[in-house]
Amino acid sequence: GCVGGTAGGEQRLDLLLKRKAEEGVQIYVMLFKEISFALGMRSAWVKARLTALHPTNVHVIRDPDFIVRNLGRWSHHEKLLVIDAELAFVGGIDLAYGRYDTPAHPLFDAQEPHTFPHLDYQNQRIATLGDVRRPARQVLDRLTQPRMPWHDVACCFTGPAVADVAWHFVQRWNYHSHDKNNDQRPLVPAERMRPRHARRL
């Protein structure tokens, strides 16, 4: 993650989540659980890293469990961030190494300090990320191999529509948490989070 034009550093997503969890914020994360032989995202490692950020305030579920009957019941490309049912971000790009970009979409980043440090300088057409558990390494030659630029549309909004996004997340969280029979408590949304039509149910 990045703020202010440079990936990494103090603005990394994991460090932000850690700071907020230490302030008492409850954080719920649903990770896409990859088919390991097809995708090398290592979501189990990501879950372990996220839950290690705080012993009680970071909650993580990986889903789906891939079995044939579930192939039609999941979404890889749903990226949501909801804050206190007051602010929502909805988009399609992964929050992952190599996805940060700037409006200029530069192909090369050879000068120090790098805008795209380590694995954020990436091009899947040339080389895979390999083991994401070792992020402080280069997989491309910055002088001869271009990075892959990314351009995606996302939106940030406030107002009544945020309740719909928050409700959607709560429903997915509770469904998958129950489906896995794990020790995650179900989320119970505050009345202000419930969309108008849900209050009538």
PDB file of N, CA, C and O in Angstrom, residues 44-84:
ATOM      1  N   ALA A  44      -2.445 -18.295   3.155  1.00  0.00           N
ATOM      2  CA  ALA A  44      -2.283 -18.797   4.527  1.00  0.00           C
ATOM      3  C   ALA A  44      -1.195 -18.008   5.246  1.00  0.00           C
ATOM      4  O   ALA A  44      -1.339 -17.650   6.428  1.00  0.00           O
ATOM      5  N   TRP A  45      -0.112 -17.714   4.552  1.00  0.00           N
ATOM      6  CA  TRP A  45       0.970 -16.904   5.136  1.00  0.00           C
ATOM      7  C   TRP A  45       0.484 -15.488   5.403  1.00  0.00           C
ATOM      8  O   TRP A  45       0.767 -14.912   6.453  1.00  0.00           O
ATOM      9  N   VAL A  46      -0.291 -14.921   4.466  1.00  0.00           N
ATOM     10  CA  VAL A  46      -0.831 -13.565   4.652  1.00  0.00           C
ATOM     11  C   VAL A  46      -1.749 -13.540   5.872  1.00  0.00           C
ATOM     12  O   VAL A  46      -1.674 -12.624   6.694  1.00  0.00           O
ATOM     13  N   LYS A  47      -2.593 -14.554   6.006  1.00  0.00           N
ATOM     14  CA  LYS A  47      -3.476 -14.623   7.173  1.00  0.00           C
ATOM     15  C   LYS A  47      -2.656 -14.667   8.461  1.00  0.00           C
ATOM     16  O   LYS A  47      -2.967 -13.953   9.427  1.00  0.00           O
ATOM     17  N   ALA A  48      -1.634 -15.483   8.490  1.00  0.00           N
ATOM     18  CA  ALA A  48      -0.794 -15.580   9.691  1.00  0.00           C
ATOM     19  C   ALA A  48      -0.130 -14.239  10.002  1.00  0.00           C
ATOM     20  O   ALA A  48      -0.057 -13.828  11.171  1.00  0.00           O
ATOM     21  N   ARG A  49       0.355 -13.560   8.968  1.00  0.00           N
ATOM     22  CA  ARG A  49       0.990 -12.249   9.176  1.00  0.00           C
ATOM     23  C   ARG A  49      -0.002 -11.228   9.707  1.00  0.00           C
ATOM     24  O   ARG A  49       0.310 -10.454  10.610  1.00  0.00           O
ATOM     25  N   LEU A  50      -1.213 -11.216   9.141  1.00  0.00           N
ATOM     26  CA  LEU A  50      -2.212 -10.243   9.584  1.00  0.00           C
ATOM     27  C   LEU A  50      -2.688 -10.523  11.001  1.00  0.00           C
ATOM     28  O   LEU A  50      -2.790  -9.612  11.826  1.00  0.00           O
ATOM     29  N   THR A  51      -2.971 -11.776  11.316  1.00  0.00           N
ATOM     30  CA  THR A  51      -3.454 -12.083  12.665  1.00  0.00           C
ATOM     31  C   THR A  51      -2.363 -11.872  13.719  1.00  0.00           C
ATOM     32  O   THR A  51      -2.672 -11.623  14.881  1.00  0.00           O
ATOM     33  N   ALA A  52      -1.116 -11.923  13.314  1.00  0.00           N
ATOM     34  CA  ALA A  52      -0.017 -11.662  14.253  1.00  0.00           C
ATOM     35  C   ALA A  52       0.124 -10.165  14.569  1.00  0.00           C
ATOM     36  O   ALA A  52       0.836  -9.802  15.501  1.00  0.00           O
ATOM     37  N   LEU A  53      -0.554  -9.316  13.826  1.00  0.00           N
ATOM     38  CA  LEU A  53      -0.453  -7.876  14.072  1.00  0.00           C
ATOM     39  C   LEU A  53      -1.035  -7.485  15.432  1.00  0.00           C
ATOM     40  O   LEU A  53      -0.578  -6.547  16.067  1.00  0.00           O
ATOM     41  N   HIS A  54      -2.080  -8.198  15.865  1.00  0.00           N
ATOM     42  CA  HIS A  54      -2.695  -7.906  17.153  1.00  0.00           C
ATOM     43  C   HIS A  54      -3.425  -9.161  17.632  1.00  0.00           C
ATOM     44  O   HIS A  54      -4.125  -9.797  16.850  1.00  0.00           O
ATOM     45  N   PRO A  55      -3.301  -9.508  18.913  1.00  0.00           N
ATOM     46  CA  PRO A  55      -3.861 -10.779  19.385  1.00  0.00           C
ATOM     47  C   PRO A  55      -5.390 -10.845  19.400  1.00  0.00           C
ATOM     48  O   PRO A  55      -5.959 -11.930  19.334  1.00  0.00           O
ATOM     49  N   THR A  56      -6.076  -9.704  19.488  1.00  0.00           N
ATOM     50  CA  THR A  56      -7.545  -9.751  19.600  1.00  0.00           C
ATOM     51  C   THR A  56      -8.289  -8.873  18.608  1.00  0.00           C
ATOM     52  O   THR A  56      -9.491  -9.051  18.435  1.00  0.00           O
ATOM     53  N   ASN A  57      -7.644  -7.950  17.952  1.00  0.00           N
ATOM     54  CA  ASN A  57      -8.369  -6.961  17.150  1.00  0.00           C
ATOM     55  C   ASN A  57      -8.276  -7.159  15.643  1.00  0.00           C
ATOM     56  O   ASN A  57      -8.861  -6.377  14.891  1.00  0.00           O
ATOM     57  N   VAL A  58      -7.553  -8.167  15.187  1.00  0.00           N
ATOM     58  CA  VAL A  58      -7.474  -8.450  13.744  1.00  0.00           C
ATOM     59  C   VAL A  58      -8.044  -9.842  13.513  1.00  0.00           C
ATOM     60  O   VAL A  58      -7.567 -10.828  14.078  1.00  0.00           O
ATOM     61  N   HIS A  59      -9.081  -9.914  12.692  1.00  0.00           N
ATOM     62  CA  HIS A  59      -9.795 -11.162  12.418  1.00  0.00           C
ATOM     63  C   HIS A  59      -9.698 -11.434  10.918  1.00  0.00           C
ATOM     64  O   HIS A  59      -9.980 -10.542  10.109  1.00  0.00           O
ATOM     65  N   VAL A  60      -9.332 -12.656  10.547  1.00  0.00           N
ATOM     66  CA  VAL A  60      -9.096 -12.975   9.136  1.00  0.00           C
ATOM     67  C   VAL A  60      -9.772 -14.294   8.775  1.00  0.00           C
ATOM     68  O   VAL A  60      -9.665 -15.273   9.524  1.00  0.00           O
ATOM     69  N   ILE A  61     -10.444 -14.306   7.637  1.00  0.00           N
ATOM     70  CA  ILE A  61     -11.011 -15.526   7.063  1.00  0.00           C
ATOM     71  C   ILE A  61     -10.470 -15.667   5.653  1.00  0.00           C
ATOM     72  O   ILE A  61     -10.406 -14.681   4.904  1.00  0.00           O
ATOM     73  N   ARG A  62     -10.071 -16.888   5.293  1.00  0.00           N
ATOM     74  CA  ARG A  62      -9.706 -17.207   3.902  1.00  0.00           C
ATOM     75  C   ARG A  62     -10.854 -17.991   3.283  1.00  0.00           C
ATOM     76  O   ARG A  62     -11.352 -18.939   3.867  1.00  0.00           O
ATOM     77  N   ASP A  63     -11.241 -17.588   2.076  1.00  0.00           N
ATOM     78  CA  ASP A  63     -12.339 -18.276   1.419  1.00  0.00           C
ATOM     79  C   ASP A  63     -12.209 -18.091  -0.084  1.00  0.00           C
ATOM     80  O   ASP A  63     -11.666 -17.082  -0.516  1.00  0.00           O
ATOM     81  N   PRO A  64     -12.673 -18.982  -0.908  1.00  0.00           N
ATOM     82  CA  PRO A  64     -13.476 -20.171  -0.632  1.00  0.00           C
ATOM     83  C   PRO A  64     -12.596 -21.401  -0.473  1.00  0.00           C
ATOM     84  O   PRO A  64     -11.433 -21.400  -0.832  1.00  0.00           O
ATOM     85  N   ASP A  65     -13.200 -22.446   0.062  1.00  0.00           N
ATOM     86  CA  ASP A  65     -12.567 -23.755   0.041  1.00  0.00           C
ATOM     87  C   ASP A  65     -12.963 -24.369  -1.291  1.00  0.00           C
ATOM     88  O   ASP A  65     -14.148 -24.567  -1.558  1.00  0.00           O
ATOM     89  N   PHE A  66     -12.002 -24.624  -2.146  1.00  0.00           N
ATOM     90  CA  PHE A  66     -12.319 -25.058  -3.500  1.00  0.00           C
ATOM     91  C   PHE A  66     -12.659 -26.535  -3.554  1.00  0.00           C
ATOM     92  O   PHE A  66     -11.817 -27.398  -3.426  1.00  0.00           O
ATOM     93  N   ILE A  67     -13.934 -26.756  -3.718  1.00  0.00           N
ATOM     94  CA  ILE A  67     -14.408 -28.081  -4.069  1.00  0.00           C
ATOM     95  C   ILE A  67     -15.385 -27.867  -5.215  1.00  0.00           C
ATOM     96  O   ILE A  67     -15.905 -26.774  -5.403  1.00  0.00           O
ATOM     97  N   VAL A  68     -15.629 -28.858  -6.001  1.00  0.00           N
ATOM     98  CA  VAL A  68     -16.391 -28.691  -7.242  1.00  0.00           C
ATOM     99  C   VAL A  68     -17.733 -28.024  -7.007  1.00  0.00           C
ATOM    100  O   VAL A  68     -18.130 -27.133  -7.749  1.00  0.00           O
ATOM    101  N   ARG A  69     -18.439 -28.371  -5.938  1.00  0.00           N
ATOM    102  CA  ARG A  69     -19.773 -27.810  -5.735  1.00  0.00           C
ATOM    103  C   ARG A  69     -19.738 -26.310  -5.431  1.00  0.00           C
ATOM    104  O   ARG A  69     -20.745 -25.635  -5.530  1.00  0.00           O
ATOM    105  N   ASN A  70     -18.584 -25.762  -5.048  1.00  0.00           N
ATOM    106  CA  ASN A  70     -18.495 -24.342  -4.709  1.00  0.00           C
ATOM    107  C   ASN A  70     -17.976 -23.463  -5.838  1.00  0.00           C
ATOM    108  O   ASN A  70     -17.830 -22.270  -5.651  1.00  0.00           O
ATOM    109  N   LEU A  71     -17.674 -24.025  -6.981  1.00  0.00           N
ATOM    110  CA  LEU A  71     -17.022 -23.218  -8.012  1.00  0.00           C
ATOM    111  C   LEU A  71     -17.825 -22.006  -8.443  1.00  0.00           C
ATOM    112  O   LEU A  71     -17.266 -21.026  -8.894  1.00  0.00           O
ATOM    113  N   GLY A  72     -19.125 -22.020  -8.293  1.00  0.00           N
ATOM    114  CA  GLY A  72     -19.917 -20.877  -8.707  1.00  0.00           C
ATOM    115  C   GLY A  72     -20.250 -19.904  -7.598  1.00  0.00           C
ATOM    116  O   GLY A  72     -20.964 -18.942  -7.826  1.00  0.00           O
ATOM    117  N   ARG A  73     -19.712 -20.093  -6.371  1.00  0.00           N
ATOM    118  CA  ARG A  73     -20.116 -19.270  -5.233  1.00  0.00           C
ATOM    119  C   ARG A  73     -18.976 -18.465  -4.640  1.00  0.00           C
ATOM    120  O   ARG A  73     -18.789 -18.434  -3.434  1.00  0.00           O
ATOM    121  N   TRP A  74     -18.222 -17.780  -5.425  1.00  0.00           N
ATOM    122  CA  TRP A  74     -17.151 -16.974  -4.871  1.00  0.00           C
ATOM    123  C   TRP A  74     -16.810 -15.842  -5.828  1.00  0.00           C
ATOM    124  O   TRP A  74     -17.177 -15.858  -6.988  1.00  0.00           O
ATOM    125  N   SER A  75     -16.128 -14.857  -5.308  1.00  0.00           N
ATOM    126  CA  SER A  75     -15.724 -13.731  -6.129  1.00  0.00           C
ATOM    127  C   SER A  75     -14.296 -13.356  -5.772  1.00  0.00           C
ATOM    128  O   SER A  75     -14.017 -12.953  -4.651  1.00  0.00           O
ATOM    129  N   HIS A  76     -13.416 -13.500  -6.727  1.00  0.00           N
ATOM    130  CA  HIS A  76     -12.030 -13.095  -6.532  1.00  0.00           C
ATOM    131  C   HIS A  76     -11.895 -11.591  -6.684  1.00  0.00           C
ATOM    132  O   HIS A  76     -11.101 -10.955  -6.014  1.00  0.00           O
ATOM    133  N   HIS A  77     -12.701 -10.991  -7.546  1.00  0.00           N
ATOM    134  CA  HIS A  77     -12.479  -9.593  -7.929  1.00  0.00           C
ATOM    135  C   HIS A  77     -13.373  -8.614  -7.187  1.00  0.00           C
ATOM    136  O   HIS A  77     -13.720  -7.582  -7.711  1.00  0.00           O
ATOM    137  N   GLU A  78     -13.708  -8.924  -5.972  1.00  0.00           N
ATOM    138  CA  GLU A  78     -14.481  -7.999  -5.151  1.00  0.00           C
ATOM    139  C   GLU A  78     -13.551  -7.439  -4.096  1.00  0.00           C
ATOM    140  O   GLU A  78     -13.141  -8.146  -3.182  1.00  0.00           O
ATOM    141  N   LYS A  79     -13.202  -6.187  -4.235  1.00  0.00           N
ATOM    142  CA  LYS A  79     -12.317  -5.533  -3.276  1.00  0.00           C
ATOM    143  C   LYS A  79     -13.114  -4.447  -2.561  1.00  0.00           C
ATOM    144  O   LYS A  79     -13.588  -3.505  -3.177  1.00  0.00           O
ATOM    145  N   LEU A  80     -13.284  -4.578  -1.259  1.00  0.00           N
ATOM    146  CA  LEU A  80     -14.053  -3.629  -0.462  1.00  0.00           C
ATOM    147  C   LEU A  80     -13.227  -3.167   0.724  1.00  0.00           C
ATOM    148  O   LEU A  80     -12.466  -3.945   1.299  1.00  0.00           O
ATOM    149  N   LEU A  81     -13.397  -1.924   1.088  1.00  0.00           N
ATOM    150  CA  LEU A  81     -12.869  -1.404   2.341  1.00  0.00           C
ATOM    151  C   LEU A  81     -13.968  -0.530   2.919  1.00  0.00           C
ATOM    152  O   LEU A  81     -14.416   0.418   2.266  1.00  0.00           O
ATOM    153  N   VAL A  82     -14.443  -0.883   4.103  1.00  0.00           N
ATOM    154  CA  VAL A  82     -15.508  -0.129   4.758  1.00  0.00           C
ATOM    155  C   VAL A  82     -14.983   0.327   6.110  1.00  0.00           C
ATOM    156  O   VAL A  82     -14.453  -0.485   6.885  1.00  0.00           O
ATOM    157  N   ILE A  83     -15.129   1.603   6.394  1.00  0.00           N
ATOM    158  CA  ILE A  83     -14.639   2.161   7.650  1.00  0.00           C
ATOM    159  C   ILE A  83     -15.827   2.699   8.436  1.00  0.00           C
ATOM    160  O   ILE A  83     -16.487   3.659   8.013  1.00  0.00           O
ATOM    161  N   ASP A  84     -16.115   2.047   9.560  1.00  0.00           N
ATOM    162  CA  ASP A  84     -17.175   2.466  10.487  1.00  0.00           C
ATOM    163  C   ASP A  84     -18.530   2.673   9.819  1.00  0.00           C
ATOM    164  O   ASP A  84     -19.336   3.470  10.296  1.00  0.00           O
TER     165      ASP A  84
END
